[in-house]
Amino acid sequence: MLPAGAPRPRIAVFAGPTATILNTPDLVTSNKARVRHGLPLRPSRFDGLRPQRLAAPATLYVEAFSAHPLESDAAGLYAPPDGWVDADGAFHAERPPGEATPVYVVELDPADGLYPLPYMGRQADGSAWEETSAVPYADPVDARQTFYPDARRLYEEIERFGLADHGGPVDLGSLADFEFYRAAPSGGYTSGSEPELLGQDFFVYYPYHLQTEPSLAHLARATNHVQAVLDDGGFTGLQWLEGSPTVDETLYWLGLLIDTKVPLVGHAAQRRHQSLSADGDRNVVDGVKFIASGVTLDERGEDRVGACVVVDELVYSARDVTKADARPGGYEVTGGHGGVVADLGGYGPPQLTYLPTRRHTHRSETRLTVLPESVAGVVGRLGDVTRTEVLTKDEHGLVPTAMPHVSLTKYSRYAAKGTGADDLPVADEEVEIFARIEANLARFPLSGFVCEGMSPFGMADPVKNAALSVAVFAGMPVVRTGRGTTGGMAYRTDPTFVSGNNLTATKARLLLMAALLKFGALPPAADPFAPTSDERAATEKAVAEFQALFDTH
């Protein structure tokens, strides 16, 4: 727990890419606006109400006993109403003769904050908005954005419209102070003096035809940004918001690279913010409570859990979770050993259920502060591979152009060519792997492969194994993992390959990237197709260093 007398919790909140938790339903013109401007009506009984700000104060008369079907059943428990509204709509302080509705008088003010109101916006030509884009499949200039540029508005709406279990507001401000940052965010500012560009400065998946993805260089810059913010000190923890299919990957990466003693927490959502049964708001609130509780800290005030993903009232170790399905509860523990580090269900405080044994954050051997400034890479072509120095870190942190390129390849039975007793493995049957090897040697001095092979052993068929062996002796480490979310360990059957332990292929890719930044490329053989015994021994020695990381991280 946070020590007595500790300063008020302060949380850094980062907006990451393609984040459903920061996405909202399309702004569709309401029937109120359609009636006002003579436009065709939507066949809806009610308008969808969207959070908006008042431009001027307003007085409303709210019908008494309309907040719940059984309010009037307990009318004797209530004070008298503020007045009555007669059949003509006139307000009376005293009950008038005839029919009258008891009302409460509400004075609304712009300073109150957002209110749910009909959306009155129309397109520039006066027509109604029916979707986010002006027309289907519109170019970016004719499409509005549905993602928030950072989490500031999300947190405001959670506090403004969220209800705690016993009817009070969700008062995040009573738990912590927040500062908001953007690292490869989901929404961008496209106008102004320095307009941001889709696919370069921000990354969306909706509208679907405009989907963009951040690159390795963006990951490097985001990592540097997170480290710089936490280096400023004074933060109790960090919340990272990203799309649900990949939030666990980014959090695992940050847990490997960021040197910090405060908890790193990731959140996602299966449904858009503001939509029916949106789950992201609760995930955010649970994350704030988790960080503010200090439950992850040891007696020295240092985080002992590492990077986590907080969803569906559970806290998962980022290393040991994956999204299995797009529905609440669609996350699963991978690796078969633990994974759920805390429970947030019910009304009690967070409780730890298990402590990860793997190294992370301030104990990680791949954290930014201990990575070298340069390592050896490999360049050239097969048959003429040489080593070259690669500058991987400077005064800003990771060098974006030096980020390692790790490819995924997957084993499946019934390849085009079998390998029976009379069929020798022919490595060059794996044309995709060899094309990737040649491209790596031409463009990516730090590179490698992850092979998702048999479960759990990680082995592939002899042809794929032979092709990947060529990559190894060309200087590119290869990690073997089991298929899917295997619970067993990928055994080390060949000392020239790295065993991926019980990592999924996507997590093994991230750890191999971090390992390449620490150790550099493997020593290349003069002929990667036929290494000498000395070259094999040198490779096995270098691979052993990679293996030590995979056994402990």
Coordinates of C-alpha atoms in Angstrom, one line a residue:
M1 CA 0.0 0.0 0.0
L2 CA 1.0 3.6 -0.4
P3 CA 3.0 4.6 2.7
A4 CA 1.4 6.9 5.3
G5 CA 2.0 10.6 4.4
A6 CA 2.7 9.8 0.7
P7 CA 1.8 12.6 -1.7
R8 CA -1.5 12.5 -3.5
P9 CA -1.4 10.0 -6.4
R10 CA -0.5 11.4 -9.8
I11 CA -1.0 9.3 -12.9
A12 CA 0.3 9.8 -16.4
V13 CA -2.3 8.8 -19.0
F14 CA -1.1 7.9 -22.5
A15 CA -3.3 7.7 -25.6
G16 CA -2.0 4.9 -27.9
P17 CA -3.1 3.8 -31.4
T18 CA -6.4 2.4 -32.7
A19 CA -7.9 2.5 -29.2
T20 CA -11.6 1.4 -29.0
I21 CA -11.6 2.8 -25.5
L22 CA -11.1 6.2 -27.0
N23 CA -13.5 5.7 -29.9
T24 CA -17.1 6.9 -30.0
P25 CA -20.1 6.1 -32.2
D26 CA -20.6 8.1 -35.4
L27 CA -22.2 11.6 -34.8
V28 CA -25.5 11.2 -36.6
T29 CA -27.9 14.2 -37.2
S30 CA -30.8 14.0 -34.7
N31 CA -34.4 14.0 -35.7
K32 CA -34.7 17.3 -33.7
A33 CA -32.3 18.8 -36.3
R34 CA -34.0 17.1 -39.2
V35 CA -37.4 18.5 -38.2
R36 CA -35.9 21.9 -37.8
H37 CA -34.4 21.9 -41.3
G38 CA -36.9 19.8 -43.2
L39 CA -34.7 16.8 -43.7
P40 CA -35.9 13.1 -43.9
L41 CA -36.4 11.6 -40.5
R42 CA -34.7 8.5 -39.1
P43 CA -37.1 5.7 -38.1
S44 CA -36.1 6.0 -34.5
R45 CA -38.4 6.5 -31.5
F46 CA -35.8 8.4 -29.7
D47 CA -32.8 10.5 -30.6
G48 CA -29.4 9.3 -29.4
L49 CA -28.1 11.9 -26.9
R50 CA -24.5 13.0 -27.2
P51 CA -22.3 14.8 -24.6
Q52 CA -22.2 18.6 -25.5
R53 CA -21.7 21.9 -23.8
L54 CA -24.3 24.6 -23.2
A55 CA -23.6 28.0 -24.7
A56 CA -25.8 29.9 -22.3
P57 CA -27.6 29.3 -19.0
A58 CA -31.0 27.6 -19.2
T59 CA -33.9 26.9 -16.9
L60 CA -35.6 23.5 -17.1
Y61 CA -38.7 22.1 -15.4
V62 CA -38.1 18.4 -14.7
E63 CA -41.2 16.2 -14.0
A64 CA -41.1 15.0 -10.4
F65 CA -40.9 11.3 -9.7
S66 CA -39.7 10.6 -13.3
A67 CA -36.2 9.3 -12.4
H68 CA -37.5 5.8 -11.5
P69 CA -40.8 3.9 -12.1
L70 CA -41.3 3.4 -8.4
E71 CA -40.4 6.9 -7.2
S72 CA -44.1 7.9 -6.9
D73 CA -44.7 4.8 -4.9
A74 CA -42.6 6.4 -2.1
A75 CA -43.9 9.9 -2.6
G76 CA -44.5 10.3 1.1
L77 CA -40.7 10.2 1.7
Y78 CA -40.2 13.3 -0.5
A79 CA -40.3 17.1 0.1
P80 CA -42.8 19.1 -1.9
P81 CA -41.9 19.9 -5.6
D82 CA -40.5 23.3 -6.6
G83 CA -43.8 24.1 -8.4
W84 CA -46.2 22.9 -11.0
V85 CA -46.6 23.3 -14.8
D86 CA -50.2 23.6 -16.0
A87 CA -51.7 22.2 -19.2
D88 CA -50.5 25.2 -21.2
G89 CA -46.9 24.8 -20.1
A90 CA -46.9 27.8 -17.6
F91 CA -45.0 27.4 -14.3
H92 CA -46.7 28.1 -11.0
A93 CA -45.1 28.2 -7.6
E94 CA -48.4 27.1 -6.1
R95 CA -50.6 24.3 -7.5
P96 CA -53.1 25.8 -10.0
P97 CA -56.6 24.6 -10.6
G98 CA -57.1 21.7 -13.0
E99 CA -54.4 19.4 -14.3
A100 CA -50.9 20.3 -13.3
T101 CA -47.6 18.4 -13.3
P102 CA -45.3 18.7 -10.2
V103 CA -41.8 19.7 -11.3
Y104 CA -38.3 20.5 -10.0
V105 CA -36.7 23.7 -11.3
V106 CA -33.2 23.1 -12.6
E107 CA -30.8 25.9 -13.4
L108 CA -28.3 24.7 -16.0
D109 CA -25.1 26.6 -16.6
P110 CA -22.2 26.1 -19.1
A111 CA -19.9 25.8 -16.1
D112 CA -21.7 22.6 -15.1
G113 CA -19.9 20.7 -17.8
L114 CA -21.2 18.3 -20.5
Y115 CA -24.9 17.5 -20.9
P116 CA -26.5 14.7 -23.0
L117 CA -28.3 16.5 -25.8
P118 CA -29.6 15.8 -29.4
Y119 CA -26.9 16.2 -32.0
M120 CA -27.8 19.1 -34.3
G121 CA -24.9 19.2 -36.7
R122 CA -25.4 18.9 -40.5
Q123 CA -23.1 18.6 -43.4
A124 CA -21.8 21.7 -45.2
D125 CA -24.3 21.3 -48.0
G126 CA -27.2 21.2 -45.4
S127 CA -27.8 17.5 -45.6
A128 CA -27.9 15.2 -42.6
W129 CA -24.9 13.3 -41.3
E130 CA -25.7 9.6 -41.6
E131 CA -22.2 8.3 -40.8
T132 CA -18.7 9.7 -40.0
S133 CA -17.8 10.3 -43.6
A134 CA -19.5 12.8 -45.9
V135 CA -20.0 9.9 -48.3
P136 CA -19.1 6.2 -48.1
Y137 CA -15.4 5.4 -48.5
A138 CA -14.6 9.1 -48.5
D139 CA -11.0 10.4 -48.5
P140 CA -9.6 11.6 -45.1
V141 CA -10.4 15.2 -45.9
D142 CA -14.1 14.3 -46.2
A143 CA -14.2 12.1 -43.1
R144 CA -14.7 13.2 -39.5
Q145 CA -12.8 11.5 -36.7
T146 CA -14.4 9.3 -34.0
F147 CA -11.4 8.8 -31.8
Y148 CA -10.5 11.3 -29.1
P149 CA -7.0 12.8 -29.5
D150 CA -6.1 12.1 -25.9
A151 CA -7.9 10.7 -22.8
R152 CA -8.8 14.1 -21.3
R153 CA -12.4 14.1 -22.7
L154 CA -12.8 10.4 -21.9
Y155 CA -12.0 11.0 -18.2
E156 CA -14.2 14.0 -18.1
E157 CA -17.2 12.0 -19.5
I158 CA -16.5 9.1 -17.1
E159 CA -16.7 11.6 -14.1
R160 CA -19.7 13.5 -15.6
F161 CA -21.9 10.6 -16.6
G162 CA -20.6 7.6 -14.7
L163 CA -22.5 6.4 -11.6
A164 CA -20.8 4.7 -8.7
D165 CA -22.5 1.6 -7.2
H166 CA -24.5 3.6 -4.6
G167 CA -25.7 6.4 -6.8
G168 CA -22.9 9.0 -6.3
P169 CA -20.7 10.2 -9.2
V170 CA -17.5 8.4 -10.3
D171 CA -15.1 10.9 -8.8
L172 CA -11.8 10.1 -10.3
G173 CA -10.5 13.5 -9.1
S174 CA -10.9 12.3 -5.5
L175 CA -8.5 9.4 -6.2
A176 CA -5.7 11.0 -8.1
D177 CA -4.5 13.9 -10.3
F178 CA -4.0 13.2 -14.0
E179 CA -1.7 14.4 -16.8
F180 CA -2.5 13.5 -20.4
Y181 CA -0.1 12.6 -23.1
R182 CA -0.2 11.3 -26.7
A183 CA 2.2 8.6 -28.0
A184 CA 1.2 7.4 -31.4
P185 CA -2.4 8.4 -30.5
S186 CA -5.7 7.4 -32.1
G187 CA -6.9 10.8 -33.1
G188 CA -5.1 13.8 -34.5
Y189 CA -5.4 17.6 -35.0
T190 CA -5.5 18.0 -38.8
S191 CA -5.9 21.8 -39.0
G192 CA -4.0 24.7 -37.5
S193 CA -0.4 25.8 -37.9
E194 CA 1.1 22.3 -37.5
P195 CA -1.5 19.9 -38.9
E196 CA -1.0 16.2 -38.0
L197 CA -1.2 13.5 -40.7
L198 CA -3.2 10.3 -40.6
G199 CA -0.8 7.4 -40.6
Q200 CA 2.2 9.4 -39.5
D201 CA 1.0 11.2 -36.3
F202 CA -2.1 9.3 -35.4
F203 CA -3.6 5.9 -36.2
V204 CA -7.2 4.9 -36.6
Y205 CA -9.1 1.8 -37.6
Y206 CA -12.4 3.6 -38.3
P207 CA -13.7 4.4 -40.8
Y208 CA -12.4 1.0 -41.7
H209 CA -11.2 2.0 -45.2
L210 CA -8.9 4.5 -43.5
Q211 CA -7.2 2.1 -41.1
T212 CA -3.5 2.9 -40.4
E213 CA -0.9 1.2 -38.2
P214 CA 2.2 2.6 -36.4
S215 CA 5.6 1.5 -37.4
L216 CA 8.7 0.3 -35.5
A217 CA 9.9 3.9 -35.5
H218 CA 6.7 5.1 -33.8
L219 CA 7.2 2.4 -31.1
A220 CA 10.7 3.7 -30.5
R221 CA 9.5 7.3 -30.1
A222 CA 6.6 6.2 -27.9
T223 CA 9.0 4.3 -25.7
N224 CA 11.3 7.3 -25.4
H225 CA 8.3 9.5 -24.6
V226 CA 7.1 7.3 -21.8
Q227 CA 10.5 7.1 -20.3
A228 CA 11.0 10.8 -20.5
V229 CA 7.7 11.5 -18.7
L230 CA 8.4 9.1 -15.9
D231 CA 12.0 10.4 -15.6
D232 CA 10.5 13.8 -14.6
G233 CA 9.4 12.1 -11.4
G234 CA 6.4 12.4 -9.2
F235 CA 4.1 10.0 -10.9
T236 CA 2.5 7.2 -8.9
G237 CA 1.8 5.1 -12.1
L238 CA 1.0 5.1 -15.8
Q239 CA -2.1 4.2 -17.7
W240 CA -1.8 3.3 -21.4
L241 CA -4.9 3.2 -23.7
E242 CA -4.7 1.1 -26.9
G243 CA -6.8 -1.2 -29.1
S244 CA -7.8 -4.4 -27.5
P245 CA -6.0 -6.8 -29.9
T246 CA -2.6 -5.4 -29.2
V247 CA -2.6 -3.6 -25.8
D248 CA -0.9 -6.6 -24.1
E249 CA 2.0 -6.4 -26.7
T250 CA 2.7 -2.8 -26.1
L251 CA 2.5 -3.2 -22.3
Y252 CA 4.9 -6.2 -22.4
W253 CA 7.3 -4.1 -24.5
L254 CA 7.1 -1.2 -22.0
G255 CA 7.6 -3.6 -19.2
L256 CA 10.9 -4.7 -20.8
L257 CA 12.2 -1.3 -21.8
I258 CA 11.0 1.3 -19.3
D259 CA 13.1 1.8 -16.2
T260 CA 10.7 2.7 -13.5
K261 CA 9.5 1.6 -10.1
V262 CA 5.9 2.6 -10.5
P263 CA 3.2 0.4 -12.0
L264 CA 2.5 0.4 -15.7
V265 CA -1.1 -0.4 -16.5
G266 CA -2.8 -0.9 -19.9
H267 CA -6.5 -0.6 -20.7
A268 CA -8.6 -1.5 -23.7
A269 CA -12.3 -1.9 -24.6
Q270 CA -14.3 -4.3 -26.6
R271 CA -17.0 -1.7 -27.3
R272 CA -16.7 2.0 -28.2
H273 CA -17.0 4.6 -25.5
Q274 CA -20.6 5.9 -25.2
S275 CA -22.0 2.8 -26.8
L276 CA -24.4 0.3 -25.2
S277 CA -22.6 -1.7 -22.5
A278 CA -19.3 0.0 -23.1
D279 CA -16.7 -1.7 -20.9
G280 CA -13.7 0.7 -21.3
D281 CA -15.0 3.3 -18.7
R282 CA -15.0 0.7 -15.9
N283 CA -11.6 -0.6 -16.9
V284 CA -10.2 3.0 -16.6
V285 CA -11.8 3.4 -13.2
D286 CA -10.4 0.1 -12.0
G287 CA -7.0 1.0 -13.2
V288 CA -7.0 4.3 -11.3
K289 CA -8.1 2.4 -8.1
F290 CA -5.4 -0.2 -8.7
I291 CA -2.6 2.3 -9.0
A292 CA -3.8 4.6 -6.2
S293 CA -4.1 1.6 -3.8
G294 CA -0.4 1.0 -3.9
V295 CA -1.1 -2.7 -3.7
T296 CA 1.7 -3.6 -6.1
L297 CA 4.4 -1.8 -4.0
D298 CA 6.9 -3.6 -1.8
E299 CA 8.2 -2.3 1.5
R300 CA 10.6 0.0 -0.4
G301 CA 7.8 1.5 -2.4
E302 CA 8.9 -0.3 -5.6
D303 CA 6.5 -2.0 -8.0
R304 CA 6.8 -5.8 -7.8
V305 CA 4.2 -6.8 -10.4
G306 CA 5.5 -5.2 -13.7
A307 CA 3.4 -4.1 -16.6
C308 CA -0.3 -5.2 -16.4
V309 CA -3.5 -5.1 -18.4
V310 CA -6.6 -4.2 -16.4
V311 CA -9.8 -5.4 -18.0
D312 CA -13.1 -7.0 -16.9
E313 CA -12.3 -6.5 -13.2
L314 CA -9.1 -8.6 -13.5
V315 CA -5.4 -7.5 -13.5
Y316 CA -3.3 -9.6 -15.9
S317 CA 0.4 -9.7 -16.2
A318 CA 1.0 -8.2 -19.7
R319 CA 3.4 -11.1 -20.5
D320 CA 0.8 -13.7 -19.8
V321 CA -2.4 -12.4 -21.4
T322 CA -3.9 -12.2 -24.9
K323 CA -7.2 -11.2 -26.5
A324 CA -9.0 -14.4 -27.6
D325 CA -12.4 -13.0 -28.6
A326 CA -14.1 -9.6 -29.1
R327 CA -16.5 -9.8 -26.2
P328 CA -16.3 -8.9 -22.5
G329 CA -14.2 -11.6 -20.8
G330 CA -12.5 -12.3 -24.1
Y331 CA -9.0 -12.2 -22.6
E332 CA -7.2 -15.4 -21.6
V333 CA -4.1 -16.2 -19.6
T334 CA -1.3 -17.6 -21.8
G335 CA 1.6 -19.8 -20.8
G336 CA -0.5 -21.9 -18.4
H337 CA 1.1 -20.6 -15.2
G338 CA -0.6 -17.8 -13.3
G339 CA -1.2 -14.6 -15.2
V340 CA -4.0 -13.0 -13.1
V341 CA -2.1 -10.9 -10.6
A342 CA -5.0 -9.2 -8.9
D343 CA -8.8 -9.1 -8.6
L344 CA -10.9 -6.0 -8.7
G345 CA -14.4 -7.4 -8.3
G346 CA -16.8 -6.5 -5.6
Y347 CA -16.6 -3.6 -3.3
G348 CA -13.3 -4.3 -1.5
P349 CA -9.9 -3.0 -2.3
P350 CA -7.7 -4.6 -4.9
Q351 CA -6.0 -7.8 -3.8
L352 CA -2.9 -9.4 -5.3
T353 CA -3.4 -13.1 -6.2
Y354 CA 0.1 -13.9 -7.4
L355 CA 3.5 -12.3 -8.1
P356 CA 5.2 -12.8 -11.4
T357 CA 8.7 -14.2 -11.2
R358 CA 9.9 -12.7 -14.5
R359 CA 12.1 -9.7 -14.6
H360 CA 10.5 -6.4 -15.5
T361 CA 10.8 -2.6 -15.5
H362 CA 13.5 -1.6 -12.9
R363 CA 14.8 -5.2 -12.8
S364 CA 14.7 -5.9 -16.6
E365 CA 18.0 -6.5 -18.3
T366 CA 16.7 -4.8 -21.4
R367 CA 15.6 -1.5 -19.8
L368 CA 16.6 1.6 -21.6
T369 CA 19.1 2.8 -19.0
V370 CA 21.3 -0.4 -19.4
L371 CA 21.0 -0.9 -23.2
P372 CA 24.3 -0.1 -25.0
E373 CA 24.5 2.8 -27.4
S374 CA 25.6 0.6 -30.3
V375 CA 25.7 -3.1 -31.2
A376 CA 26.9 -5.1 -34.2
G377 CA 24.5 -5.8 -37.0
V378 CA 24.8 -7.8 -40.3
V379 CA 24.6 -6.5 -43.9
G380 CA 25.2 -7.8 -47.3
R381 CA 23.7 -10.8 -49.0
L382 CA 23.8 -14.6 -48.5
G383 CA 27.3 -15.7 -49.2
D384 CA 28.7 -12.3 -48.4
V385 CA 27.5 -11.3 -44.9
T386 CA 29.6 -8.8 -42.9
R387 CA 29.2 -7.1 -39.5
T388 CA 28.5 -3.4 -39.1
E389 CA 28.1 -1.1 -36.1
V390 CA 24.5 0.0 -35.5
L391 CA 23.8 3.1 -33.3
T392 CA 20.8 2.0 -31.3
K393 CA 20.6 4.7 -28.6
D394 CA 21.3 8.4 -28.3
E395 CA 20.5 11.3 -26.0
H396 CA 16.8 10.9 -26.8
G397 CA 16.6 7.2 -26.2
L398 CA 16.1 4.5 -28.8
V399 CA 17.1 5.5 -32.4
P400 CA 13.9 5.0 -34.4
T401 CA 15.7 3.9 -37.6
A402 CA 17.6 1.2 -35.8
M403 CA 14.7 -0.7 -34.4
P404 CA 15.1 -4.5 -35.0
H405 CA 12.9 -6.1 -37.6
V406 CA 11.6 -9.5 -36.4
S407 CA 9.3 -11.6 -38.7
L408 CA 6.8 -14.2 -37.8
T409 CA 6.5 -17.5 -39.6
K410 CA 4.0 -20.3 -38.8
Y411 CA 4.3 -24.0 -39.1
S412 CA 1.4 -26.0 -40.5
R413 CA 1.3 -29.6 -41.6
Y414 CA 1.0 -30.8 -45.2
A415 CA 3.5 -28.5 -46.8
A416 CA 3.8 -28.4 -50.6
K417 CA 6.7 -30.9 -50.5
G418 CA 6.9 -33.7 -48.0
T419 CA 10.0 -35.0 -46.2
G420 CA 9.8 -38.7 -46.3
A421 CA 12.7 -41.2 -45.9
D422 CA 13.8 -40.5 -49.5
D423 CA 13.2 -36.8 -49.5
L424 CA 16.0 -34.6 -48.1
P425 CA 15.0 -31.2 -46.8
V426 CA 15.4 -28.5 -49.5
A427 CA 15.7 -25.2 -47.6
D428 CA 15.1 -23.0 -50.7
E429 CA 11.6 -24.4 -50.9
E430 CA 10.9 -21.7 -48.2
V431 CA 10.9 -18.8 -50.7
E432 CA 9.2 -16.4 -48.2
I433 CA 11.8 -17.0 -45.5
F434 CA 14.7 -16.5 -48.0
A435 CA 13.2 -13.4 -49.4
R436 CA 12.9 -12.0 -45.9
I437 CA 16.5 -13.0 -45.1
E438 CA 17.8 -11.1 -48.3
A439 CA 15.6 -8.1 -47.4
N440 CA 16.9 -8.0 -43.9
L441 CA 20.5 -8.1 -45.0
A442 CA 19.7 -5.2 -47.4
R443 CA 17.7 -3.0 -45.0
F444 CA 17.6 -4.2 -41.4
P445 CA 21.0 -4.9 -39.8
L446 CA 19.2 -6.0 -36.7
S447 CA 16.7 -8.7 -37.5
G448 CA 15.4 -12.1 -36.7
F449 CA 12.6 -14.6 -36.8
V450 CA 10.0 -16.2 -34.6
C451 CA 8.7 -19.5 -35.7
E452 CA 5.4 -20.6 -34.2
G453 CA 5.9 -24.3 -34.5
M454 CA 4.5 -27.4 -32.9
S455 CA 2.8 -27.0 -29.6
P456 CA 4.5 -26.8 -27.2
F457 CA 7.9 -27.8 -28.6
G458 CA 8.2 -25.0 -31.2
M459 CA 9.8 -27.2 -33.9
A460 CA 8.6 -26.9 -37.5
D461 CA 9.0 -29.2 -40.4
P462 CA 12.5 -30.1 -41.7
V463 CA 12.3 -27.8 -44.7
K464 CA 11.3 -24.7 -42.6
N465 CA 13.9 -25.6 -39.9
A466 CA 16.6 -25.8 -42.6
A467 CA 15.6 -22.4 -44.0
L468 CA 15.6 -20.8 -40.6
S469 CA 18.9 -22.4 -39.8
V470 CA 20.3 -20.4 -42.8
A471 CA 18.9 -17.3 -41.1
V472 CA 20.7 -18.1 -37.9
F473 CA 24.1 -18.5 -39.5
A474 CA 23.5 -15.3 -41.5
G475 CA 23.4 -13.5 -38.1
M476 CA 19.6 -13.5 -37.4
P477 CA 18.5 -15.2 -34.2
V478 CA 15.4 -17.5 -34.5
V479 CA 13.0 -18.1 -31.6
R480 CA 10.8 -21.2 -31.5
T481 CA 7.4 -21.0 -29.8
G482 CA 4.4 -23.3 -29.5
R483 CA 1.2 -22.7 -31.4
G484 CA -1.5 -20.5 -30.1
T485 CA -1.6 -19.8 -26.3
T486 CA 0.2 -23.0 -25.4
G487 CA 0.7 -23.7 -21.7
G488 CA 3.8 -25.8 -22.2
M489 CA 7.4 -24.7 -22.7
A490 CA 9.1 -24.7 -26.1
Y491 CA 12.0 -27.1 -25.4
R492 CA 15.5 -26.3 -26.5
T493 CA 16.1 -29.1 -28.9
D494 CA 18.8 -27.3 -30.9
P495 CA 21.3 -24.9 -29.3
T496 CA 21.5 -22.7 -32.3
F497 CA 17.8 -21.8 -31.9
V498 CA 16.3 -19.9 -29.0
S499 CA 13.5 -21.5 -27.0
G500 CA 10.6 -19.1 -26.6
N501 CA 9.8 -20.6 -23.2
N502 CA 6.0 -20.3 -22.8
L503 CA 5.6 -17.0 -24.6
T504 CA 3.2 -16.5 -27.5
A505 CA 4.8 -15.8 -30.8
T506 CA 3.8 -12.1 -30.7
K507 CA 5.4 -11.7 -27.2
A508 CA 8.5 -13.6 -28.3
R509 CA 8.9 -11.2 -31.2
L510 CA 9.0 -8.2 -28.7
L511 CA 11.5 -9.9 -26.4
L512 CA 13.7 -10.8 -29.4
M513 CA 13.6 -7.1 -30.5
A514 CA 14.7 -6.1 -27.0
A515 CA 17.4 -8.8 -27.0
L516 CA 18.8 -7.6 -30.4
L517 CA 19.1 -4.1 -29.0
K518 CA 21.1 -5.5 -26.1
F519 CA 23.3 -8.1 -27.8
G520 CA 23.2 -7.2 -31.5
A521 CA 23.2 -9.8 -34.3
L522 CA 24.6 -13.3 -34.1
P523 CA 28.1 -13.9 -35.6
P524 CA 27.6 -14.7 -39.3
A525 CA 29.2 -17.8 -40.9
A526 CA 31.1 -17.4 -44.1
D527 CA 28.7 -19.8 -45.7
P528 CA 25.4 -19.8 -43.9
F529 CA 24.4 -23.0 -45.7
A530 CA 27.4 -24.9 -44.4
P531 CA 28.8 -23.4 -41.2
T532 CA 32.1 -24.8 -39.8
S533 CA 32.3 -26.4 -36.4
D534 CA 34.0 -23.3 -35.0
E535 CA 31.3 -21.0 -36.5
R536 CA 28.6 -23.3 -35.0
A537 CA 30.3 -23.1 -31.6
A538 CA 30.4 -19.3 -31.8
T539 CA 26.7 -19.1 -32.7
E540 CA 25.8 -21.4 -29.9
K541 CA 27.6 -19.2 -27.4
A542 CA 25.9 -16.1 -28.7
V543 CA 22.5 -17.8 -28.7
A544 CA 23.0 -18.8 -25.0
E545 CA 22.9 -15.1 -24.1
F546 CA 19.6 -14.7 -25.9
Q547 CA 18.3 -17.8 -24.2
A548 CA 19.1 -16.5 -20.7
L549 CA 16.8 -13.5 -21.4
F550 CA 14.0 -15.7 -22.6
D551 CA 14.3 -17.8 -19.5
T552 CA 14.0 -14.8 -17.2
H553 CA 11.8 -12.2 -18.9

